[in-house]
């Protein structure tokens, strides 16, 4: 510029050119600053776009994993249903119609499971498409980010793979003009490529308030680190840590395992989720009863890898602690001996008494051995530890098995009374579920006696030590588990019977009314039913007309039998569920069915009387309506009467044990029983309304039937929740509570 000014003759013209050059230089500098600012803003936007897409990718991946797990569980359930279908579809000539009745529910469940799997597969396909699209967007955004950041053309920028190792961040962050109002205040481009290995300081800074700048947060964090690591504070922390007392660990016999001690720190107890501010607070906590209870609970749940024949015996035990624990065990064994010397309870049988006596004798023998070892001049520490281990194992086997015997006896009596209670209200001794449940009760009694005999055997001390609780009661627990599954179905046995009911269902009831005419009609039904049961699958395919004619004849016989049973039965012999309105409706419906059957057989053909097939559909619908009305009213009232009796039993039990129950449990039971009583009353009202609409029929009757079914389902759920709450109260602190007893006279008819 100076050379140009020198060569110009006119000074005014030289000054003008010089000013223009300076102005152009300033303009270029401003333009460069604007470009840098726009680049910084673009980097911020790209960073947050990438962060948004990565979060979306993680959410889609989690949803894919959850959906896959759900699909696996449904496939397992589908496999079980398919095995059941395969079993029911086996060719059986004797019980074809009965198998088809059970097939319906299984086939419906199979179709539903297939539909659910199809829907899940479509959802998985959609999620995978979203995952691939989002991943592609992330790669594009990262490529554009690198282009904007480094100024490299797009065709030369490599695609960043999301699965590759994170790139090291630059040492310095991008500078942002402080005077400008920027949208993203916590933007840190250096953290973009190292988001997977953030340090604690970076993570803390990233989560800090948006109002503070990144430089201020980094400086504050460094100052805090310097203060925390200063020699003065370090010395004070070391001094305070030396004051913590760990003597409480020596009070446990055998010593606590290392993994448990790792949870019990000086400043906090991870086992109890407690924060310990000072040594006095820590000592009070670790020596307190709450911590000791949780330690015992943790030790009971521990699973040792080497569960051999003999457990590891603790060595070098402190004698005072061992002697104290041994005295407690000896006192408890003496208490058990005194208990069995008094009048025995129902579960304290001769076999149980024999087991207790022999266990006490073995315990006394080991005590004598220990006294002899302690009286010797030179103590054999290893032998003393072996005997101490044997005493502890004998004591534990005796106490745990007695607790198991008492509990099993109480539960066995409870299950037997419960099944008998349900059977009394159902009044069907030969009902399939009742027979299976009673068989399971008998099996449970047999396995219970086998376990007692195994415990009461006259064996050596070594064999007595091997009588582990899980091995002795293994078979009994398996039978009890099967019975529990059966009881879940027994609580809804009325709903099960309602689905399979026939018009001559009353014949299975104990003590039903009969007459000579009824016996003749029942004999015809049995003969016709036996004829139908002999048909095979081939007969159904090739002789369907004959099979259909025999089925129509069986239906007519059942309608005639029901009509005779209702009409001729004395009023005093009627069951409680057969009210006058239901009786009138069934009589009219049965007579109408018989008249339609007569009209269907009036036409004559070349070979005699022929059946008009136009009536078949009408007759089938009429028969289904009669059966549905009978089943819904009958088993609805039987179930409601049983539930009313149950509520009386539960109310009495809560009243008798109100002082022993927790306040929360008692309050919950009161609310549940009150809800159940309301549901029972509502079902009774719905039944009365439904019976009144049976004669009119139409949409109102169908609405009443749906409302009745919904109310019954709600009532069953509340009753199930009430009994589960009662059973749960018998565990833990409620072990001493008496069980609910169903064996009382309540006038079941």
XYZ file of C-alpha atoms in Angstrom:
749
model
C 0.000 0.000 0.000
C 2.859 2.399 0.848
C 4.524 1.731 -2.487
C 1.356 2.582 -4.321
C 0.995 5.863 -2.389
C 4.641 6.861 -3.172
C 4.211 6.388 -6.924
C 1.108 8.559 -7.077
C 1.709 12.233 -7.748
C -1.426 13.609 -6.164
C -1.470 13.111 -2.340
C -5.274 13.358 -2.055
C -5.763 10.555 -4.537
C -3.243 8.338 -2.667
C -5.070 8.847 0.620
C -8.349 7.829 -0.965
C -6.941 4.565 -2.302
C -5.350 3.773 1.062
C -8.653 4.244 2.920
C -10.467 1.962 0.468
C -7.919 -0.810 0.985
C -8.198 -0.554 4.785
C -12.000 -0.626 4.547
C -11.902 -3.759 2.380
C -9.598 -5.499 4.875
C -11.968 -4.749 7.775
C -14.913 -6.030 5.769
C -13.125 -9.298 5.064
C -12.263 -9.725 8.741
C -15.908 -9.156 9.741
C -17.025 -11.653 7.108
C -14.600 -14.255 8.485
C -15.933 -13.698 12.011
C -19.514 -14.113 10.746
C -18.532 -17.357 8.990
C -16.931 -18.665 12.168
C -20.032 -17.739 14.163
C -22.363 -19.477 11.674
C -20.084 -22.519 11.738
C -20.271 -22.633 15.544
C -24.081 -22.333 15.426
C -24.309 -25.117 12.826
C -22.101 -27.320 15.022
C -24.461 -26.773 17.959
C -27.503 -27.714 15.899
C -25.818 -30.820 14.446
C -24.710 -31.918 17.920
C -28.215 -31.781 19.359
C -29.675 -33.498 16.303
C -27.195 -36.345 16.769
C -27.955 -36.513 20.505
C -31.694 -36.643 19.792
C -31.326 -39.467 17.265
C -29.065 -41.476 19.602
C -31.671 -41.249 22.379
C -34.346 -42.395 19.930
C -32.103 -45.283 18.848
C -31.614 -46.407 22.468
C -35.368 -46.279 23.157
C -36.116 -48.324 20.026
C -33.476 -50.902 21.020
C -34.980 -51.269 24.507
C -38.454 -51.687 23.030
C -37.129 -54.355 20.625
C -35.590 -56.281 23.546
C -38.791 -56.102 25.614
C -40.910 -57.222 22.651
C -38.548 -60.141 21.945
C -38.761 -61.310 25.561
C -42.550 -61.106 25.416
C -42.567 -63.117 22.191
C -40.400 -65.830 23.764
C -42.770 -66.222 26.729
C -45.794 -66.447 24.415
C -44.018 -69.082 22.299
C -43.425 -71.186 25.409
C -47.100 -70.922 26.340
C -48.078 -71.766 22.749
C -45.947 -74.907 22.873
C -47.799 -76.115 25.960
C -51.180 -75.436 24.337
C -50.107 -77.301 21.193
C -49.110 -80.317 23.269
C -52.514 -80.245 24.942
C -54.258 -80.003 21.574
C -52.225 -82.920 20.274
C -53.252 -84.978 23.289
C -56.952 -84.114 22.934
C -56.937 -84.814 19.171
C -55.777 -88.403 19.590
C -58.356 -90.853 18.153
C -60.490 -92.182 21.000
C -63.656 -94.098 20.270
C -65.070 -94.037 23.758
C -65.283 -90.387 24.736
C -65.352 -88.401 21.498
C -68.076 -85.904 22.487
C -66.518 -85.303 25.906
C -63.130 -84.590 24.301
C -64.725 -82.106 21.913
C -66.262 -80.262 24.849
C -62.789 -79.792 26.383
C -61.273 -78.921 22.995
C -63.212 -75.691 22.553
C -61.425 -73.662 25.230
C -58.026 -75.002 24.174
C -58.601 -74.166 20.500
C -59.742 -70.638 21.360
C -56.628 -70.113 23.447
C -54.470 -71.487 20.615
C -55.980 -69.048 18.118
C -55.502 -66.107 20.474
C -51.842 -66.993 21.040
C -51.220 -67.250 17.286
C -52.825 -63.836 16.776
C -50.677 -62.313 19.532
C -47.486 -63.747 18.014
C -48.449 -62.404 14.595
C -49.060 -58.946 16.052
C -45.736 -59.053 17.921
C -43.893 -60.083 14.736
C -45.391 -57.132 12.872
C -44.399 -54.832 15.710
C -40.839 -56.216 15.691
C -40.582 -55.667 11.921
C -41.734 -52.076 12.314
C -39.314 -51.458 15.194
C -36.381 -52.867 13.230
C -37.253 -50.617 10.307
C -37.299 -47.635 12.663
C -33.977 -48.759 14.154
C -32.281 -48.945 10.740
C -33.700 -45.585 9.619
C -32.609 -43.841 12.829
C -29.150 -45.380 12.597
C -28.813 -44.127 9.025
C -29.854 -40.641 10.137
C -27.174 -40.685 12.858
C -24.482 -41.606 10.339
C -25.588 -38.811 7.992
C -25.662 -36.244 10.802
C -22.212 -37.266 12.060
C -20.816 -37.045 8.534
C -22.264 -33.543 8.124
C -20.972 -32.556 11.570
C -17.417 -33.592 10.654
C -17.720 -31.687 7.381
C -18.821 -28.470 9.143
C -16.253 -28.858 11.929
C -13.156 -29.658 9.823
C -14.166 -27.918 6.589
C -13.647 -31.123 4.582
C -15.792 -31.627 1.435
C -18.669 -34.085 1.805
C -17.318 -36.536 -0.743
C -14.094 -37.010 1.263
C -15.598 -37.321 4.774
C -15.683 -40.998 5.968
C -18.937 -42.377 7.416
C -18.772 -42.747 11.205
C -19.757 -46.243 12.357
C -21.885 -46.261 15.547
C -20.246 -49.499 16.665
C -16.644 -48.210 16.355
C -14.476 -47.120 19.224
C -15.004 -43.521 20.434
C -12.616 -40.908 19.055
C -10.474 -38.936 21.455
C -11.788 -35.428 22.036
C -9.678 -32.344 21.196
C -7.888 -30.695 24.072
C -9.697 -27.374 23.824
C -13.347 -26.522 23.325
C -14.621 -24.258 20.562
C -14.761 -20.606 21.552
C -18.130 -18.912 21.589
C -18.578 -15.145 21.472
C -19.654 -14.090 24.963
C -21.680 -11.049 23.919
C -24.014 -12.943 21.592
C -27.248 -14.639 22.744
C -26.678 -18.274 21.746
C -29.512 -20.830 21.976
C -27.484 -23.794 23.242
C -25.561 -22.588 26.294
C -24.152 -25.995 27.349
C -22.895 -27.057 23.932
C -19.586 -28.944 24.052
C -18.520 -30.267 20.633
C -15.510 -31.974 22.184
C -17.873 -34.282 24.090
C -19.706 -35.431 20.941
C -17.152 -38.020 19.860
C -16.404 -39.161 23.431
C -19.940 -39.473 24.880
C -19.382 -43.132 25.746
C -16.386 -42.466 28.017
C -17.309 -39.238 29.765
C -15.459 -38.563 32.989
C -17.345 -37.792 36.175
C -16.396 -34.125 35.919
C -17.752 -33.856 32.380
C -20.951 -35.670 33.308
C -21.454 -33.397 36.321
C -20.839 -30.322 34.213
C -23.222 -31.507 31.520
C -26.025 -32.032 34.053
C -25.467 -28.663 35.779
C -27.716 -25.630 35.450
C -27.986 -24.059 31.978
C -27.410 -20.600 33.436
C -23.746 -21.372 34.295
C -21.103 -21.478 31.600
C -18.919 -24.487 30.966
C -15.732 -22.669 32.006
C -17.210 -21.648 35.378
C -18.342 -25.223 36.086
C -14.943 -26.691 35.223
C -13.161 -24.147 37.416
C -15.514 -24.780 40.380
C -15.069 -28.524 40.054
C -11.272 -28.206 40.016
C -11.396 -25.985 43.111
C -13.566 -28.550 44.905
C -11.128 -31.300 44.038
C -8.208 -29.230 45.347
C -10.063 -28.530 48.594
C -11.048 -32.178 49.043
C -7.523 -33.397 48.422
C -5.791 -30.808 50.564
C -3.468 -32.241 53.239
C -5.477 -30.713 56.082
C -8.797 -32.280 55.069
C -7.132 -35.592 54.196
C -5.554 -35.682 57.624
C -8.892 -34.958 59.299
C -10.647 -37.699 57.290
C -7.953 -40.197 58.151
C -8.181 -39.233 61.801
C -11.985 -39.651 61.822
C -11.778 -43.025 60.083
C -9.446 -44.350 62.735
C -12.116 -43.786 65.350
C -14.607 -46.264 63.800
C -15.070 -49.363 65.937
C -15.219 -52.760 64.173
C -15.486 -54.907 67.273
C -19.121 -55.754 66.436
C -17.849 -58.113 63.723
C -16.229 -60.353 66.345
C -19.569 -61.045 68.053
C -20.796 -63.323 65.237
C -20.075 -67.054 65.352
C -19.038 -68.265 62.791
C -17.383 -65.136 61.380
C -19.293 -63.166 58.766
C -18.395 -63.798 55.099
C -16.358 -61.262 53.160
C -19.181 -60.325 50.774
C -21.378 -59.358 53.731
C -18.638 -57.322 55.421
C -18.122 -55.449 52.139
C -21.661 -54.101 52.497
C -21.029 -52.820 56.037
C -18.905 -49.711 55.476
C -17.829 -47.032 57.928
C -19.884 -44.181 56.498
C -22.890 -46.183 55.271
C -24.494 -49.612 55.567
C -25.556 -50.891 52.122
C -27.302 -53.851 53.738
C -29.706 -51.647 55.714
C -29.618 -48.648 53.320
C -28.497 -46.421 56.218
C -26.162 -43.389 56.164
C -23.723 -43.222 59.116
C -22.550 -39.685 59.866
C -20.093 -40.374 62.705
C -18.426 -43.270 64.556
C -20.977 -43.228 67.392
C -23.831 -43.452 64.916
C -22.076 -46.343 63.124
C -21.457 -48.273 66.350
C -25.064 -47.867 67.479
C -26.359 -49.033 64.106
C -24.126 -52.096 63.733
C -24.846 -53.256 67.285
C -28.578 -52.620 66.960
C -31.308 -55.230 66.540
C -32.383 -54.020 63.086
C -28.931 -54.629 61.600
C -28.645 -58.010 63.309
C -31.985 -59.147 61.861
C -30.984 -58.167 58.355
C -27.630 -59.931 58.772
C -29.396 -63.153 59.747
C -31.815 -62.782 56.835
C -28.930 -62.242 54.426
C -27.087 -65.301 55.724
C -30.188 -67.470 55.299
C -30.478 -66.420 51.654
C -26.821 -67.001 50.793
C -26.159 -69.816 48.328
C -22.789 -71.529 48.797
C -21.112 -73.002 45.753
C -19.842 -76.164 47.427
C -22.949 -77.821 48.880
C -21.217 -81.093 49.636
C -22.070 -83.725 52.175
C -20.404 -81.719 54.909
C -20.287 -77.940 55.176
C -17.068 -76.095 55.973
C -16.518 -76.024 59.710
C -15.356 -72.649 61.061
C -11.937 -72.814 62.707
C -10.440 -70.867 65.634
C -13.763 -69.754 67.051
C -13.624 -67.457 70.104
C -14.587 -69.649 73.032
C -16.849 -67.220 74.942
C -19.006 -66.618 71.857
C -19.213 -70.327 71.080
C -20.087 -71.209 74.658
C -22.828 -68.578 74.730
C -24.375 -69.872 71.481
C -24.139 -73.461 72.733
C -25.934 -72.559 75.948
C -28.780 -71.018 73.953
C -29.114 -74.142 71.776
C -29.086 -76.414 74.811
C -31.783 -74.310 76.496
C -33.969 -74.477 73.369
C -33.579 -78.266 73.135
C -34.558 -78.577 76.803
C -37.620 -76.436 76.082
C -38.630 -78.811 73.263
C -38.212 -81.780 75.590
C -40.450 -80.114 78.204
C -43.037 -79.327 75.511
C -43.338 -82.993 74.502
C -43.517 -84.138 78.115
C -46.824 -82.243 78.517
C -50.211 -83.167 76.964
C -49.591 -83.381 73.229
C -51.309 -81.393 70.503
C -52.914 -82.926 67.424
C -49.743 -82.694 65.301
C -47.531 -84.217 68.012
C -48.080 -87.854 67.058
C -46.117 -90.895 68.235
C -43.880 -90.713 65.174
C -43.074 -87.058 65.841
C -42.406 -87.804 69.495
C -40.045 -90.612 68.517
C -38.140 -88.259 66.196
C -37.812 -85.657 68.982
C -36.646 -88.190 71.585
C -33.940 -89.631 69.330
C -32.728 -86.187 68.258
C -32.461 -85.108 71.909
C -30.515 -88.280 72.766
C -28.032 -87.590 69.968
C -27.737 -83.985 71.146
C -26.974 -85.143 74.704
C -24.378 -87.594 73.392
C -22.531 -84.834 71.561
C -22.675 -82.667 74.686
C -20.924 -85.420 76.662
C -18.252 -85.687 73.974
C -17.677 -81.949 74.147
C -17.366 -82.061 77.947
C -14.784 -84.839 77.676
C -12.773 -82.846 75.124
C -12.880 -79.728 77.297
C -11.808 -81.646 80.415
C -8.665 -82.938 78.697
C -5.280 -81.396 79.537
C -4.564 -80.548 75.888
C -7.502 -79.271 73.910
C -8.064 -80.716 70.454
C -9.446 -77.600 68.788
C -10.329 -79.383 65.543
C -12.310 -82.117 67.325
C -14.095 -79.534 69.452
C -15.079 -77.630 66.327
C -16.395 -80.843 64.759
C -18.557 -81.594 67.788
C -19.759 -77.986 67.971
C -20.721 -78.174 64.325
C -22.646 -81.407 64.966
C -24.510 -79.835 67.896
C -25.483 -76.815 65.785
C -26.616 -79.031 62.903
C -28.672 -81.312 65.169
C -30.305 -78.307 66.798
C -31.109 -76.723 63.440
C -32.536 -79.968 62.002
C -34.701 -80.493 65.070
C -36.095 -76.953 65.176
C -36.687 -76.566 61.419
C -38.285 -79.984 61.008
C -40.613 -79.423 63.975
C -41.641 -76.101 62.467
C -42.206 -77.819 59.104
C -44.230 -80.630 60.710
C -46.509 -78.215 62.548
C -47.040 -76.015 59.485
C -47.703 -78.955 57.169
C -50.190 -80.445 59.602
C -52.073 -77.154 59.839
C -52.075 -76.560 56.071
C -53.103 -80.147 55.412
C -56.110 -79.786 57.691
C -56.945 -76.399 56.147
C -56.863 -77.754 52.566
C -58.962 -80.792 53.477
C -61.628 -78.673 55.194
C -61.657 -76.205 52.295
C -62.232 -78.943 49.689
C -64.925 -80.536 51.833
C -66.613 -77.136 52.236
C -66.709 -76.590 48.456
C -67.964 -80.138 47.906
C -70.822 -79.706 50.384
C -72.170 -76.685 48.507
C -71.621 -78.211 45.057
C -73.277 -81.486 46.226
C -71.667 -83.604 43.484
C -69.538 -86.362 45.035
C -68.427 -87.728 41.642
C -67.500 -84.383 40.099
C -64.145 -84.686 38.301
C -62.298 -81.804 39.983
C -63.535 -82.837 43.429
C -62.340 -86.415 42.922
C -58.896 -85.254 41.794
C -58.606 -82.834 44.737
C -59.579 -85.511 47.260
C -57.020 -87.822 45.652
C -54.331 -85.174 46.103
C -55.288 -84.814 49.767
C -54.805 -88.547 50.240
C -51.427 -88.420 48.466
C -50.368 -85.522 50.683
C -51.273 -87.491 53.813
C -49.237 -90.474 52.575
C -46.175 -88.334 51.785
C -46.534 -86.579 55.140
C -46.390 -89.901 56.983
C -43.434 -91.034 54.857
C -41.488 -87.903 55.800
C -42.233 -88.454 59.501
C -41.104 -92.065 59.311
C -37.888 -90.959 57.610
C -37.196 -88.473 60.394
C -38.023 -90.951 63.180
C -35.655 -93.683 61.971
C -33.162 -95.067 64.472
C -29.956 -93.962 62.706
C -26.459 -92.934 63.670
C -25.504 -89.368 64.511
C -23.820 -88.912 61.133
C -26.968 -90.031 59.312
C -29.033 -87.779 61.558
C -26.926 -84.823 60.443
C -27.734 -85.616 56.799
C -31.520 -85.354 57.314
C -31.822 -82.079 55.431
C -35.145 -80.314 55.340
C -35.359 -80.003 51.541
C -34.582 -83.674 50.923
C -36.953 -85.067 53.545
C -39.955 -83.001 52.449
C -39.274 -82.892 48.700
C -42.032 -85.306 47.598
C -44.539 -83.808 50.020
C -43.925 -80.291 48.716
C -44.446 -81.426 45.122
C -47.847 -82.925 45.984
C -48.747 -79.755 47.915
C -47.818 -77.615 44.894
C -50.120 -79.681 42.661
C -52.932 -79.372 45.184
C -52.499 -75.596 45.274
C -52.937 -75.436 41.493
C -56.030 -77.625 41.781
C -57.516 -75.384 44.484
C -57.238 -72.326 42.248
C -59.672 -74.073 39.895
C -61.850 -75.383 42.711
C -62.615 -71.858 43.908
C -64.332 -71.369 40.514
C -65.831 -74.863 40.182
C -69.353 -73.478 39.729
C -68.270 -71.509 36.651
C -66.596 -74.661 35.299
C -69.739 -76.731 35.797
C -71.871 -74.014 34.228
C -69.990 -74.362 30.923
C -70.481 -78.157 30.782
C -73.989 -78.480 32.247
C -76.712 -80.671 30.706
C -80.449 -80.709 31.406
C -80.153 -83.897 33.495
C -77.297 -82.394 35.532
C -79.349 -82.773 38.734
C -78.900 -86.583 38.530
C -75.301 -86.186 39.789
C -76.437 -84.434 42.973
C -76.452 -86.396 46.189
C -79.992 -87.115 47.499
C -81.926 -85.820 44.481
C -85.653 -86.540 44.184
C -86.755 -89.376 41.896
C -89.759 -91.525 41.001
C -90.615 -94.604 38.949
C -91.314 -92.525 35.824
C -88.052 -90.650 36.355
C -86.100 -93.894 36.649
C -87.525 -95.150 33.343
C -86.641 -91.893 31.552
C -83.140 -91.879 33.074
C -82.608 -95.468 31.887
C -83.518 -94.413 28.328
C -81.080 -91.482 28.546
C -78.265 -93.781 29.674
C -78.980 -96.247 26.870
C -79.075 -93.523 24.201
C -75.949 -91.855 25.599
C -74.095 -95.182 25.574
C -75.068 -95.713 21.944
C -73.717 -92.270 20.965
C -70.457 -92.736 22.852
C -69.686 -95.809 20.728
C -69.544 -93.790 17.524
C -66.071 -93.273 16.104
C -64.585 -90.452 14.074
C -65.180 -92.498 10.910
C -68.886 -92.737 11.781
C -69.037 -88.964 12.132
C -67.664 -88.578 8.601
C -69.645 -91.330 6.819
C -72.843 -91.710 8.905
C -73.487 -88.187 10.107
C -77.240 -88.395 9.474
C -77.579 -91.370 11.823
C -75.436 -89.684 14.493
C -77.417 -86.443 14.202
C -80.712 -88.306 14.535
C -79.517 -90.045 17.702
C -78.313 -86.733 19.169
C -81.723 -85.140 18.539
C -83.377 -88.097 20.255
C -81.042 -87.723 23.289
C -81.881 -84.020 23.548
C -85.631 -84.772 23.454
C -85.249 -87.377 26.229
C -83.384 -84.878 28.409
C -86.045 -82.199 27.847
C -88.815 -84.665 28.768
C -86.911 -85.790 31.871
C -86.377 -82.195 33.031
C -90.048 -81.397 32.474
C -91.141 -84.445 34.498
C -88.611 -83.717 37.288
C -89.781 -80.108 37.687
C -93.527 -80.813 37.352
C -93.874 -83.861 39.603
C -91.366 -82.901 42.294
C -92.949 -81.820 45.623
C -92.306 -78.255 46.735
C -90.472 -79.394 49.864
C -88.003 -81.476 47.798
C -86.944 -78.693 45.455
C -83.342 -77.415 45.687
C -82.794 -73.845 46.890
C -81.881 -72.537 43.419
C -85.207 -73.643 41.789
C -87.539 -70.723 42.461
C -91.140 -70.507 41.237
C -90.391 -68.118 38.357
C -87.574 -70.318 37.052
C -89.819 -73.397 37.345
C -92.587 -71.788 35.277
C -90.137 -70.646 32.593
C -88.508 -74.081 32.273
C -91.890 -75.856 32.081
C -93.088 -73.560 29.293
C -89.804 -73.830 27.383
C -89.721 -77.661 27.628
C -93.313 -77.982 26.433
C -92.648 -75.656 23.507
C -89.587 -77.735 22.556
C -91.610 -80.981 22.667
C -94.350 -79.497 20.468
C -91.796 -78.305 17.855
C -90.228 -81.775 17.849
C -93.665 -83.300 17.169
C -94.287 -80.905 14.276
C -90.896 -81.720 12.791
C -91.811 -85.445 12.608
C -95.365 -85.100 11.225
C -94.488 -85.324 7.515
C -94.610 -88.728 5.772
C -92.555 -89.941 2.852
C -92.027 -93.032 0.736
C -90.667 -95.077 3.627
C -92.829 -93.743 6.459
C -92.370 -90.763 8.783
C -89.643 -88.373 7.702
C -88.120 -85.552 9.732
C -88.431 -81.957 8.479
C -84.903 -80.533 8.620
C -86.248 -76.971 8.620
C -86.951 -77.331 12.372
C -83.415 -78.482 13.271
C -81.923 -75.012 13.702
C -84.913 -73.740 15.698
C -84.803 -76.799 17.970
C -81.076 -76.408 18.515
C -81.483 -72.745 19.531
C -84.391 -73.586 21.857
C -82.364 -76.339 23.541
C -79.382 -73.988 24.019
C -81.615 -71.334 25.630
C -83.076 -73.851 28.088
C -79.630 -75.103 29.057
C -78.147 -71.586 29.390
C -80.977 -70.328 31.617
C -80.846 -73.418 33.831
C -77.049 -73.328 34.189
C -76.752 -69.578 34.823
C -79.406 -69.458 37.560
C -78.512 -72.765 39.204
C -74.765 -72.301 39.560
C -75.057 -68.565 40.120
C -77.159 -69.202 43.233
C -75.022 -72.145 44.415
C -71.881 -70.001 44.128
C -73.535 -67.039 45.840
C -74.684 -69.183 48.765
C -71.188 -70.588 49.217
C -69.658 -67.118 49.133
C -72.131 -65.895 51.745
C -71.124 -68.771 54.046
C -67.430 -68.018 53.421
C -67.893 -64.391 54.410
C -69.476 -65.417 57.708
C -66.487 -67.684 58.426
C -63.977 -64.963 57.533
C -65.808 -62.370 59.633
C -65.740 -64.662 62.665
C -62.022 -65.383 62.157
C -61.131 -61.680 61.938
C -63.188 -60.921 65.054
C -61.531 -63.717 67.049
C -57.989 -62.695 66.041
C -58.338 -58.909 65.820
C -55.915 -58.374 68.725
C -53.198 -60.493 67.060
C -53.540 -59.013 63.564
C -51.676 -55.947 62.414
C -53.772 -52.805 62.133
C -53.036 -52.527 58.407
C -54.010 -56.165 57.779
C -57.199 -55.875 59.799
C -58.183 -52.668 58.010
C -57.547 -54.221 54.627
C -59.574 -57.329 55.503
C -62.492 -55.229 56.755
C -62.568 -53.308 53.482
C -62.313 -56.461 51.361
C -65.039 -58.304 53.268
C -67.320 -55.282 53.039
C -66.782 -55.107 49.272
C -67.418 -58.836 48.970
C -70.700 -58.573 50.885
C -71.818 -55.790 48.541
C -70.942 -57.955 45.529
C -72.878 -60.920 46.919
C -75.955 -58.733 47.382
C -75.560 -57.284 43.887
C -75.332 -60.768 42.327
C -78.508 -61.810 44.138
C -80.281 -58.751 42.747
C -78.983 -59.435 39.227
C -80.180 -63.050 39.420
C -83.679 -61.979 40.431
C -83.784 -59.447 37.603
C -82.548 -62.018 35.056
C -85.104 -64.667 36.098
C -87.908 -62.114 35.807
C -86.902 -61.324 32.199
C -86.560 -64.951 31.048
C -90.203 -65.251 30.005
C -90.078 -62.074 27.869
C -86.664 -62.706 26.321
C -85.267 -60.253 23.807
C -82.494 -57.710 24.195
C -83.331 -56.882 27.821
C -82.804 -60.505 28.883
C -79.459 -60.609 27.081
C -78.349 -57.357 28.738
C -79.370 -58.748 32.142
C -77.334 -61.907 31.468
C -74.240 -59.882 30.561
C -74.599 -57.669 33.639
C -74.988 -60.761 35.835
C -71.829 -62.358 34.435
C -69.782 -59.168 34.908
C -70.907 -58.853 38.531
C -70.088 -62.505 39.263
C -66.559 -62.113 37.893
C -65.979 -59.056 40.079
C -67.298 -60.899 43.121
C -64.984 -63.888 42.532
C -61.962 -61.589 42.262
C -62.770 -59.850 45.558
C -63.306 -63.178 47.340
C -59.992 -64.480 46.002
C -58.178 -61.358 47.217
C -59.745 -61.708 50.675
C -58.618 -65.318 51.195
C -55.134 -64.516 49.839
C -54.815 -61.710 52.391
C -55.859 -64.048 55.203
C -53.384 -66.749 54.145
C -50.614 -64.148 53.847
C -51.257 -63.022 57.431
C -50.263 -66.506 58.673
C -46.646 -65.987 57.600
C -43.829 -64.150 59.323
C -45.000 -62.632 62.598
C -48.424 -64.284 62.179
C -47.202 -67.881 62.476
C -48.953 -68.251 65.801
C -52.340 -67.290 64.338
C -54.898 -70.115 64.041
C -55.953 -71.111 60.541
C -59.425 -70.552 59.117
C -61.658 -73.538 59.855
C -64.456 -74.451 57.421
C -65.700 -77.450 59.401
C -68.815 -76.018 61.012
C -72.486 -76.788 60.684
C -74.060 -74.251 58.369
C -77.033 -76.127 57.001
C -75.787 -76.777 53.493
C -78.524 -78.263 51.294
